[in-house]
Amino acid sequence: MQDTRLETLFDRFRRRGDVAALGEVFDATAPELLRVAMALVREPAEADDLLQQTFLTAIERAERYDAERRLV
């Protein structure tokens, strides 16, 4: 999925609370983010925790999202 599509989906979540759009963002980005997390911590459970924390932070700070910047 193209980054611009992800940004559009995240913005839809931010503006309308569209959890299906957020789900699409998660599905598209989670594998890559999990690989990054694994490189940082090496333990699968810790990497999963980092991934979850990343999305929780994105949800909590969605109102601060700058659509002029790349989401990923």
Coordinates of N, CA and C in Angstrom, one line a residue, residues 18-66:
D18 N -12.7 6.7 12.3 CA -12.9 5.5 11.5 C -11.9 4.4 11.9
V19 N -12.3 3.5 12.7 CA -11.4 2.4 13.2 C -11.1 1.4 12.1
A20 N -11.9 1.3 11.1 CA -11.6 0.4 10.0 C -10.4 1.0 9.2
A21 N -10.4 2.3 9.1 CA -9.2 2.9 8.4 C -8.0 2.7 9.2
L22 N -8.1 2.8 10.5 CA -6.9 2.6 11.4 C -6.5 1.1 11.3
G23 N -7.4 0.2 11.2 CA -7.1 -1.2 11.0 C -6.3 -1.5 9.7
E24 N -6.7 -0.8 8.7 CA -5.9 -0.9 7.4 C -4.5 -0.4 7.5
V25 N -4.4 0.7 8.3 CA -3.0 1.2 8.5 C -2.2 0.2 9.3
F26 N -2.8 -0.3 10.3 CA -2.1 -1.3 11.1 C -1.7 -2.5 10.3
D27 N -2.6 -3.1 9.5 CA -2.3 -4.2 8.7 C -1.2 -4.0 7.7
A28 N -1.2 -2.8 7.2 CA -0.2 -2.4 6.2 C 1.2 -2.2 6.8
T29 N 1.2 -1.6 8.0 CA 2.5 -1.2 8.5 C 3.1 -2.1 9.6
A30 N 2.3 -2.9 10.2 CA 2.7 -3.7 11.4 C 3.9 -4.7 11.0
P31 N 3.9 -5.4 9.9 CA 5.0 -6.2 9.6 C 6.3 -5.5 9.6
E32 N 6.4 -4.4 8.9 CA 7.6 -3.6 8.9 C 8.0 -3.1 10.2
L33 N 7.1 -2.5 11.0 CA 7.3 -2.0 12.3 C 7.8 -3.1 13.3
L34 N 7.2 -4.3 13.1 CA 7.6 -5.4 13.9 C 9.1 -5.8 13.6
R35 N 9.5 -5.8 12.4 CA 10.9 -6.1 12.0 C 11.8 -5.1 12.7
V36 N 11.4 -3.8 12.7 CA 12.3 -2.8 13.3 C 12.3 -3.1 14.8
A37 N 11.2 -3.3 15.4 CA 11.2 -3.6 16.8 C 12.0 -4.8 17.2
M38 N 12.0 -5.9 16.4 CA 12.8 -7.0 16.6 C 14.3 -6.7 16.5
A39 N 14.7 -5.8 15.7 CA 16.1 -5.4 15.6 C 16.5 -4.6 16.8
L40 N 15.6 -4.0 17.4 CA 15.9 -3.2 18.6 C 16.0 -4.0 19.9
V41 N 15.1 -5.0 20.0 CA 15.0 -5.7 21.3 C 15.3 -7.2 21.2
R42 N 15.2 -7.8 20.1 CA 15.5 -9.2 19.8 C 14.5 -10.2 20.5
E43 N 13.7 -9.9 21.4 CA 12.8 -10.8 22.0 C 11.4 -10.6 21.4
P44 N 10.8 -11.6 20.8 CA 9.5 -11.5 20.2 C 8.4 -10.8 21.0
A45 N 8.3 -11.2 22.3 CA 7.3 -10.6 23.2 C 7.6 -9.1 23.4
E46 N 8.8 -8.7 23.5 CA 9.1 -7.3 23.7 C 8.9 -6.5 22.4
A47 N 9.2 -7.2 21.3 CA 8.9 -6.5 20.0 C 7.4 -6.3 19.8
D48 N 6.6 -7.3 20.2 CA 5.2 -7.1 20.1 C 4.7 -6.0 21.0
D49 N 5.3 -5.9 22.2 CA 4.9 -4.8 23.1 C 5.3 -3.4 22.5
L50 N 6.4 -3.3 21.8 CA 6.8 -2.1 21.2 C 5.9 -1.7 20.1
L51 N 5.5 -2.7 19.3 CA 4.5 -2.5 18.2 C 3.2 -2.0 18.7
Q52 N 2.7 -2.6 19.8 CA 1.4 -2.2 20.4 C 1.6 -0.8 20.9
Q53 N 2.7 -0.5 21.6 CA 2.9 0.8 22.2 C 3.0 1.9 21.1
T54 N 3.6 1.6 20.0 CA 3.6 2.5 18.9 C 2.3 2.9 18.4
F55 N 1.4 1.9 18.2 CA 0.0 2.2 17.8 C -0.8 2.9 18.8
L56 N -0.6 2.5 20.1 CA -1.3 3.2 21.1 C -0.9 4.7 21.2
T57 N 0.3 5.0 21.0 CA 0.8 6.4 21.0 C 0.2 7.1 19.8
A58 N 0.2 6.4 18.6 CA -0.4 7.1 17.5 C -1.9 7.4 17.7
I59 N -2.6 6.5 18.3 CA -4.0 6.7 18.6 C -4.2 7.9 19.6
E60 N -3.4 7.9 20.7 CA -3.5 8.9 21.7 C -3.1 10.3 21.2
R61 N -2.2 10.3 20.2 CA -1.7 11.6 19.7 C -2.2 11.9 18.3
A62 N -3.3 11.3 17.9 CA -3.8 11.4 16.5 C -4.1 12.9 16.2
E63 N -4.6 13.6 17.2 CA -5.0 15.0 16.9 C -3.8 15.9 16.5
R64 N -2.6 15.4 16.8 CA -1.4 16.2 16.5 C -0.8 15.8 15.2
Y65 N -1.4 14.8 14.5 CA -0.9 14.3 13.2 C -0.7 15.5 12.2
D66 N 0.4 15.6 11.6 CA 0.7 16.6 10.6 C 0.6 15.9 9.2

